[in-house]
PDB file of C-alpha atoms in Angstrom:
ATOM      1  CA  ILE A   1     108.919  91.456 107.851  1.00 51.00           C
ATOM      2  CA  TYR A   2     112.628  91.366 107.104  1.00 54.00           C
ATOM      3  CA  THR A   3     114.296  94.770 107.378  1.00 54.00           C
ATOM      4  CA  LEU A   4     117.395  95.284 105.288  1.00 56.00           C
ATOM      5  CA  SER A   5     120.276  97.657 105.752  1.00 53.00           C
ATOM      6  CA  LEU A   6     120.561  99.171 102.312  1.00 52.00           C
ATOM      7  CA  HIS A   7     123.680 101.159 103.171  1.00 56.00           C
ATOM      8  CA  ASP A   8     125.602  97.906 103.105  1.00 55.00           C
ATOM      9  CA  ALA A   9     126.906  96.623  99.742  1.00 62.00           C
ATOM     10  CA  ARG A  10     127.164  93.004 100.900  1.00 75.00           C
ATOM     11  CA  PRO A  11     124.753  90.452  99.423  1.00 87.00           C
ATOM     12  CA  ILE A  12     121.553  89.718 101.308  1.00 92.00           C
ATOM     13  CA  TYR A  13     121.080  86.025 102.143  1.00 93.00           C
ATOM     14  CA  LEU A  14     117.347  85.537 102.676  1.00 94.00           C
ATOM     15  CA  GLY A  15     117.809  81.962 103.916  1.00 93.00           C
ATOM     16  CA  GLU A  16     119.497  83.343 107.051  1.00 92.00           C
ATOM     17  CA  ALA A  17     116.271  85.194 107.837  1.00 92.00           C
ATOM     18  CA  GLY A  18     114.187  82.057 107.295  1.00 94.00           C
ATOM     19  CA  TYR A  19     112.923  82.895 103.795  1.00 94.00           C
ATOM     20  CA  ASP A  20     113.276  80.379 100.980  1.00 95.00           C
ATOM     21  CA  LYS A  21     111.449  82.255  98.206  1.00 96.00           C
ATOM     22  CA  LEU A  22     111.468  85.885  97.089  1.00 96.00           C
ATOM     23  CA  LEU A  23     108.117  87.082  95.768  1.00 96.00           C
ATOM     24  CA  GLY A  24     107.380  90.122  93.613  1.00 95.00           C
ATOM     25  CA  LYS A  25     104.870  91.833  95.875  1.00 94.00           C
ATOM     26  CA  GLY A  26     105.892  95.281  97.051  1.00 92.00           C
ATOM     27  CA  ARG A  27     108.248  97.984  95.846  1.00 93.00           C
ATOM     28  CA  ILE A  28     112.010  98.313  95.618  1.00 92.00           C
ATOM     29  CA  ASP A  29     113.876 101.495  94.731  1.00 89.00           C
ATOM     30  CA  ARG A  30     117.486 100.632  95.540  1.00 90.00           C
ATOM     31  CA  ALA A  31     120.012  98.259  94.034  1.00 92.00           C
ATOM     32  CA  VAL A  32     120.402  95.209  96.281  1.00 93.00           C
ATOM     33  CA  HIS A  33     122.066  91.872  95.661  1.00 95.00           C
ATOM     34  CA  ILE A  34     119.976  88.995  96.981  1.00 95.00           C
ATOM     35  CA  THR A  35     120.748  85.290  97.291  1.00 95.00           C
ATOM     36  CA  VAL A  36     117.755  83.029  97.863  1.00 96.00           C
ATOM     37  CA  ALA A  37     116.735  79.431  97.147  1.00 96.00           C
ATOM     38  CA  GLU A  38     113.863  80.456  94.830  1.00 97.00           C
ATOM     39  CA  ALA A  39     112.419  83.668  93.371  1.00 97.00           C
ATOM     40  CA  SER A  40     109.414  84.494  91.236  1.00 97.00           C
ATOM     41  CA  ALA A  41     109.984  85.983  87.797  1.00 97.00           C
ATOM     42  CA  ARG A  42     108.271  89.205  88.922  1.00 97.00           C
ATOM     43  CA  ALA A  43     110.584  89.513  91.947  1.00 96.00           C
ATOM     44  CA  ILE A  44     113.681  89.120  89.784  1.00 96.00           C
ATOM     45  CA  GLU A  45     112.283  91.647  87.322  1.00 97.00           C
ATOM     46  CA  LYS A  46     111.714  94.234  90.070  1.00 96.00           C
ATOM     47  CA  VAL A  47     115.131  93.773  91.696  1.00 95.00           C
ATOM     48  CA  GLU A  48     116.930  94.018  88.349  1.00 95.00           C
ATOM     49  CA  ALA A  49     114.882  97.084  87.325  1.00 95.00           C
ATOM     50  CA  ALA A  50     116.171  98.786  90.487  1.00 94.00           C
ATOM     51  CA  GLY A  51     119.763  97.946  89.469  1.00 93.00           C
ATOM     52  CA  GLY A  52     120.237  94.918  91.720  1.00 94.00           C
ATOM     53  CA  SER A  53     120.582  91.193  91.154  1.00 95.00           C
ATOM     54  CA  VAL A  54     119.117  87.919  92.388  1.00 96.00           C
ATOM     55  CA  SER A  55     121.173  84.750  92.741  1.00 95.00           C
ATOM     56  CA  ILE A  56     119.112  81.574  92.841  1.00 94.00           C
ATOM     57  CA  GLY A  57     120.283  78.508  94.694  1.00 86.00           C
ATOM     58  CA  ASP A  58     121.145  77.217  98.136  1.00 66.00           C
ATOM     59  CA  ASP A  59     122.410  80.341  99.845  1.00 46.00           C
ATOM     60  CA  ASP A  60     124.359  78.359 102.446  1.00 51.00           C
ATOM     61  CA  ASP A  61     126.764  76.710 100.008  1.00 49.00           C
ATOM     62  CA  ASP A  62     130.201  78.168  99.268  1.00 49.00           C
ATOM     63  CA  ARG A  63     129.449  81.629 100.648  1.00 49.00           C
ATOM     64  CA  GLY A  64     132.681  83.513 100.953  1.00 51.00           C
ATOM     65  CA  GLU A  65     134.742  80.670  99.544  1.00 51.00           C
ATOM     66  CA  TRP A  66     136.762  80.859  96.348  1.00 47.00           C
ATOM     67  CA  GLU A  67     136.935  78.024  93.901  1.00 53.00           C
ATOM     68  CA  GLU A  68     140.138  77.496  91.960  1.00 58.00           C
ATOM     69  CA  GLU A  69     139.879  76.959  88.216  1.00 55.00           C
TER      70      GLU A  69
END
């Protein structure tokens, strides 16, 4: 089980905890911002319903780096 500090507004990178897919089992009642390689539609639905967001992709790339346009 991965325990999150929900008092922290920083994004949660599930890959750092060894998870590559977010599944929709369980409950969420706080807005969190999650970056993960894959997520089920139900998981995204639940996170967004709680006011959070899910970013899909390789969570190790470009974290904290700005890209000039």
